[in-house]
Amino acid sequence: MSNLSVYAKTKFILKMIDNIKRIITKHGGIVKALEDELEAQPAILMALLQIGESLNKIDKEVIKKYDLEQEAKGSYDVRNFIAHDYERVRLEIVEDILRSGLEELEEKILKLSADFE
């Protein structure tokens, strides 16, 4: 995988993280955003799906080098659940991901992105 390809994927992931953060801010918090079934909730779920898909397309050696193995697997598992069992997505799990995993993922992706710039 070329450096340009990795860089493009990291920039897209960072954009999805930023979109999630903006949605949460706009709605006054994670819970309120997830309660908005018309716009915010589907947008957050789609962004998480896209993050999982994009991380899965980054070379496994790059993922390992940047200590993203757990995030890559977890993100892809979430992607699969959202894509294949949408109506049974447990929002408390999504809330936990947004509260505890998004910032750490963003930090690691920022480091990876900077190295491939």
Coordinates of N, CA and C in Angstrom, one line a residue:
M1 N 0.8 -1.2 0.0 CA 0.0 0.0 0.0 C 0.9 1.2 0.0
S2 N 0.6 2.2 -0.9 CA 1.4 3.4 -1.0 C 1.2 4.3 0.2
N3 N 2.2 5.1 0.4 CA 2.1 6.1 1.5 C 0.9 7.1 1.3
L4 N 0.7 7.4 0.0 CA -0.4 8.3 -0.4 C -1.8 7.6 0.0
S5 N -1.9 6.4 -0.2 CA -3.1 5.6 0.1 C -3.3 5.6 1.6
V6 N -2.3 5.3 2.4 CA -2.4 5.3 3.8 C -2.8 6.7 4.3
Y7 N -2.1 7.7 3.8 CA -2.4 9.1 4.2 C -3.9 9.5 3.9
A8 N -4.3 9.1 2.7 CA -5.7 9.4 2.3 C -6.7 8.7 3.3
K9 N -6.4 7.5 3.6 CA -7.3 6.7 4.5 C -7.3 7.4 5.9
T10 N -6.1 7.8 6.4 CA -6.0 8.4 7.7 C -6.8 9.7 7.7
K11 N -6.6 10.5 6.7 CA -7.4 11.8 6.6 C -8.9 11.6 6.6
F12 N -9.3 10.5 5.9 CA -10.7 10.2 5.9 C -11.2 9.8 7.3
I13 N -10.4 9.0 8.0 CA -10.8 8.5 9.3 C -10.9 9.7 10.3
L14 N -9.9 10.6 10.2 CA -9.9 11.8 11.0 C -11.1 12.7 10.7
K15 N -11.5 12.8 9.4 CA -12.7 13.5 9.1 C -14.0 12.9 9.7
M16 N -14.1 11.6 9.7 CA -15.2 10.9 10.3 C -15.2 11.2 11.8
I17 N -14.1 11.1 12.5 CA -14.0 11.4 13.9 C -14.4 12.8 14.2
D18 N -14.0 13.8 13.4 CA -14.4 15.2 13.5 C -15.9 15.3 13.3
N19 N -16.4 14.6 12.3 CA -17.9 14.7 12.1 C -18.6 14.2 13.3
I20 N -18.2 13.1 13.9 CA -18.8 12.6 15.1 C -18.8 13.6 16.2
K21 N -17.6 14.2 16.4 CA -17.4 15.2 17.5 C -18.3 16.4 17.3
R22 N -18.4 16.8 16.0 CA -19.3 18.0 15.7 C -20.8 17.7 16.0
I23 N -21.2 16.5 15.6 CA -22.6 16.1 15.8 C -22.9 16.1 17.3
I24 N -22.0 15.5 18.1 CA -22.1 15.4 19.6 C -22.2 16.8 20.1
T25 N -21.4 17.7 19.7 CA -21.4 19.1 20.2 C -22.7 19.8 19.8
K26 N -23.1 19.6 18.6 CA -24.3 20.3 18.1 C -25.5 19.8 18.9
H27 N -25.5 18.6 19.4 CA -26.7 18.1 20.1 C -26.5 18.2 21.6
G28 N -25.4 18.7 22.1 CA -25.3 19.0 23.5 C -24.9 17.7 24.3
G29 N -24.3 16.8 23.6 CA -23.8 15.6 24.3 C -24.0 14.3 23.5
I30 N -23.4 13.3 24.0 CA -23.5 12.0 23.3 C -24.9 11.4 23.4
V31 N -25.4 11.4 24.6 CA -26.8 10.8 24.8 C -27.8 11.5 23.9
K32 N -27.8 12.8 23.9 CA -28.8 13.5 23.1 C -28.6 13.3 21.6
A33 N -27.3 13.2 21.2 CA -27.1 12.9 19.8 C -27.6 11.5 19.4
L34 N -27.4 10.5 20.3 CA -27.8 9.2 20.0 C -29.3 9.1 20.1
E35 N -30.0 10.0 20.8 CA -31.4 10.0 20.9 C -32.1 10.5 19.6
D36 N -31.3 11.3 18.8 CA -31.8 11.9 17.6 C -31.8 10.8 16.5
E37 N -32.9 10.0 16.4 CA -33.0 8.9 15.5 C -33.1 9.3 14.0
L38 N -33.5 10.6 13.8 CA -33.7 11.1 12.4 C -32.4 11.4 11.7
E39 N -31.5 12.1 12.5 CA -30.2 12.6 11.8 C -29.0 12.2 12.5
A40 N -28.8 12.5 13.8 CA -27.5 12.4 14.5 C -27.2 10.9 14.6
Q41 N -28.1 10.1 15.1 CA -27.8 8.7 15.4 C -27.3 8.0 14.1
P42 N -28.1 8.1 13.0 CA -27.7 7.4 11.7 C -26.3 8.0 11.2
A43 N -26.1 9.3 11.4 CA -24.8 9.8 11.0 C -23.6 9.3 11.8
I44 N -23.8 9.2 13.1 CA -22.8 8.7 13.9 C -22.5 7.2 13.6
L45 N -23.5 6.4 13.4 CA -23.4 5.0 13.1 C -22.7 4.9 11.7
M46 N -23.0 5.7 10.7 CA -22.4 5.6 9.4 C -20.9 6.0 9.5
A47 N -20.6 7.0 10.3 CA -19.2 7.4 10.5 C -18.4 6.3 11.1
L48 N -19.0 5.6 12.1 CA -18.3 4.5 12.8 C -18.1 3.3 11.8
L49 N -19.1 3.1 11.0 CA -19.0 2.1 9.9 C -17.8 2.4 9.0
Q50 N -17.8 3.6 8.6 CA -16.7 4.0 7.6 C -15.3 4.0 8.3
I51 N -15.2 4.3 9.5 CA -13.9 4.2 10.2 C -13.5 2.8 10.2
G52 N -14.4 1.8 10.6 CA -14.0 0.4 10.6 C -13.6 -0.1 9.2
E53 N -14.3 0.3 8.2 CA -14.0 -0.1 6.8 C -12.6 0.5 6.4
S54 N -12.4 1.7 6.7 CA -11.1 2.3 6.3 C -9.9 1.7 7.1
L55 N -10.1 1.5 8.4 CA -9.0 0.9 9.1 C -8.7 -0.5 8.6
N56 N -9.7 -1.2 8.2 CA -9.5 -2.6 7.7 C -8.7 -2.6 6.4
K57 N -8.7 -1.5 5.7 CA -8.0 -1.4 4.4 C -6.6 -1.0 4.5
I58 N -6.2 -0.6 5.7 CA -4.8 -0.2 5.9 C -3.9 -1.5 6.2
D59 N -2.8 -1.5 5.6 CA -1.9 -2.7 5.7 C -1.7 -3.1 7.1
K60 N -1.8 -4.4 7.4 CA -1.7 -5.0 8.7 C -0.4 -4.6 9.4
E61 N 0.7 -4.5 8.7 CA 2.0 -4.2 9.3 C 2.0 -2.7 9.8
V62 N 1.3 -1.8 9.1 CA 1.2 -0.4 9.5 C 0.3 -0.4 10.7
I63 N -0.8 -1.1 10.7 CA -1.7 -1.2 11.9 C -0.9 -1.7 13.1
K64 N -0.1 -2.7 13.0 CA 0.7 -3.2 14.1 C 1.8 -2.2 14.5
K65 N 2.5 -1.6 13.6 CA 3.5 -0.6 13.9 C 3.0 0.6 14.8
Y66 N 1.8 1.0 14.5 CA 1.2 2.1 15.3 C 0.2 1.7 16.4
D67 N 0.4 0.4 16.8 CA -0.4 -0.1 17.9 C -1.9 0.1 17.8
L68 N -2.4 -0.2 16.6 CA -3.8 0.0 16.3 C -4.5 -1.3 16.1
E69 N -3.9 -2.4 16.5 CA -4.5 -3.7 16.2 C -5.9 -3.9 17.0
Q70 N -5.9 -3.5 18.2 CA -7.2 -3.6 19.0 C -8.2 -2.7 18.3
E71 N -7.9 -1.4 18.0 CA -8.8 -0.5 17.4 C -9.3 -0.9 16.1
A72 N -8.4 -1.5 15.3 CA -8.8 -2.0 13.9 C -9.8 -3.1 14.0
K73 N -9.5 -4.1 14.9 CA -10.4 -5.2 15.1 C -11.7 -4.8 15.6
G74 N -11.7 -4.0 16.7 CA -12.9 -3.5 17.3 C -13.7 -2.6 16.3
S75 N -13.1 -1.8 15.6 CA -13.8 -0.9 14.6 C -14.4 -1.7 13.5
Y76 N -13.7 -2.8 13.1 CA -14.3 -3.6 12.0 C -15.5 -4.5 12.6
D77 N -15.3 -4.9 13.8 CA -16.4 -5.7 14.4 C -17.7 -4.8 14.5
V78 N -17.5 -3.5 14.9 CA -18.6 -2.6 15.0 C -19.2 -2.3 13.7
R79 N -18.3 -2.1 12.7 CA -18.7 -1.9 11.3 C -19.6 -3.1 10.8
N80 N -19.2 -4.3 11.1 CA -20.0 -5.4 10.7 C -21.3 -5.5 11.4
F81 N -21.3 -5.2 12.7 CA -22.6 -5.2 13.4 C -23.6 -4.2 12.9
I82 N -23.1 -2.9 12.7 CA -23.9 -1.9 12.1 C -24.4 -2.2 10.8
A83 N -23.6 -2.7 9.9 CA -23.9 -3.0 8.5 C -24.9 -4.2 8.4
H84 N -24.7 -5.2 9.3 CA -25.5 -6.4 9.1 C -26.6 -6.6 10.1
D85 N -26.7 -5.8 11.1 CA -27.7 -6.0 12.1 C -28.1 -4.7 12.7
Y86 N -28.4 -3.7 11.8 CA -28.6 -2.3 12.1 C -29.7 -2.1 13.1
E87 N -30.8 -2.8 13.0 CA -31.9 -2.6 13.9 C -31.7 -3.1 15.3
R88 N -30.6 -3.8 15.5 CA -30.3 -4.3 16.9 C -29.1 -3.7 17.4
V89 N -28.6 -2.6 16.9 CA -27.4 -1.9 17.4 C -27.7 -1.5 18.8
R90 N -26.8 -1.8 19.8 CA -27.0 -1.4 21.2 C -26.3 -0.1 21.4
L91 N -27.2 0.9 21.6 CA -26.7 2.3 21.7 C -25.8 2.5 22.9
E92 N -26.0 1.7 23.9 CA -25.1 1.9 25.1 C -23.6 1.4 24.8
I93 N -23.5 0.5 23.8 CA -22.2 0.1 23.4 C -21.6 1.3 22.5
V94 N -22.4 1.8 21.7 CA -21.9 3.0 20.8 C -21.5 4.1 21.7
E95 N -22.3 4.4 22.7 CA -22.0 5.5 23.7 C -20.7 5.2 24.4
D96 N -20.4 4.0 24.8 CA -19.2 3.6 25.4 C -18.0 3.8 24.5
I97 N -18.2 3.5 23.2 CA -17.1 3.7 22.2 C -16.8 5.2 22.1
L98 N -17.9 5.9 22.0 CA -17.7 7.4 21.8 C -17.0 8.0 23.0
R99 N -17.4 7.5 24.2 CA -16.8 8.1 25.4 C -15.4 7.7 25.7
S100 N -15.1 6.4 25.4 CA -13.8 5.8 25.8 C -12.8 5.5 24.7
G101 N -13.3 5.4 23.5 CA -12.3 5.0 22.5 C -12.0 6.0 21.4
L102 N -12.8 6.9 21.2 CA -12.7 7.8 20.1 C -11.4 8.7 20.2
E103 N -11.2 9.3 21.3 CA -10.0 10.2 21.5 C -8.7 9.4 21.3
E104 N -8.6 8.2 21.9 CA -7.4 7.4 21.8 C -7.1 7.1 20.3
L105 N -8.2 6.7 19.6 CA -8.1 6.3 18.2 C -7.6 7.6 17.4
E106 N -8.2 8.7 17.7 CA -7.8 9.9 17.0 C -6.3 10.2 17.2
E107 N -5.8 10.1 18.4 CA -4.4 10.4 18.7 C -3.5 9.4 17.9
K108 N -3.8 8.2 17.9 CA -3.0 7.2 17.1 C -3.1 7.5 15.6
I109 N -4.2 7.8 15.1 CA -4.4 8.1 13.7 C -3.7 9.4 13.3
L110 N -3.7 10.3 14.2 CA -2.9 11.6 14.0 C -1.4 11.3 13.8
K111 N -0.9 10.4 14.7 CA 0.5 10.0 14.6 C 0.8 9.3 13.3
L112 N 0.0 8.4 13.0 CA 0.1 7.6 11.7 C 0.1 8.5 10.5
S113 N -0.9 9.4 10.5 CA -1.1 10.3 9.4 C 0.1 11.2 9.2
A114 N 0.7 11.7 10.3 CA 1.8 12.6 10.2 C 3.0 11.9 9.6
D115 N 3.2 10.7 9.9 CA 4.3 9.9 9.4 C 4.2 9.6 7.9
F116 N 3.0 9.6 7.4 CA 2.7 9.3 6.0 C 2.5 10.5 5.1
E117 N 2.5 11.7 5.8 CA 2.3 12.9 5.1 C 3.3 13.2 4.0

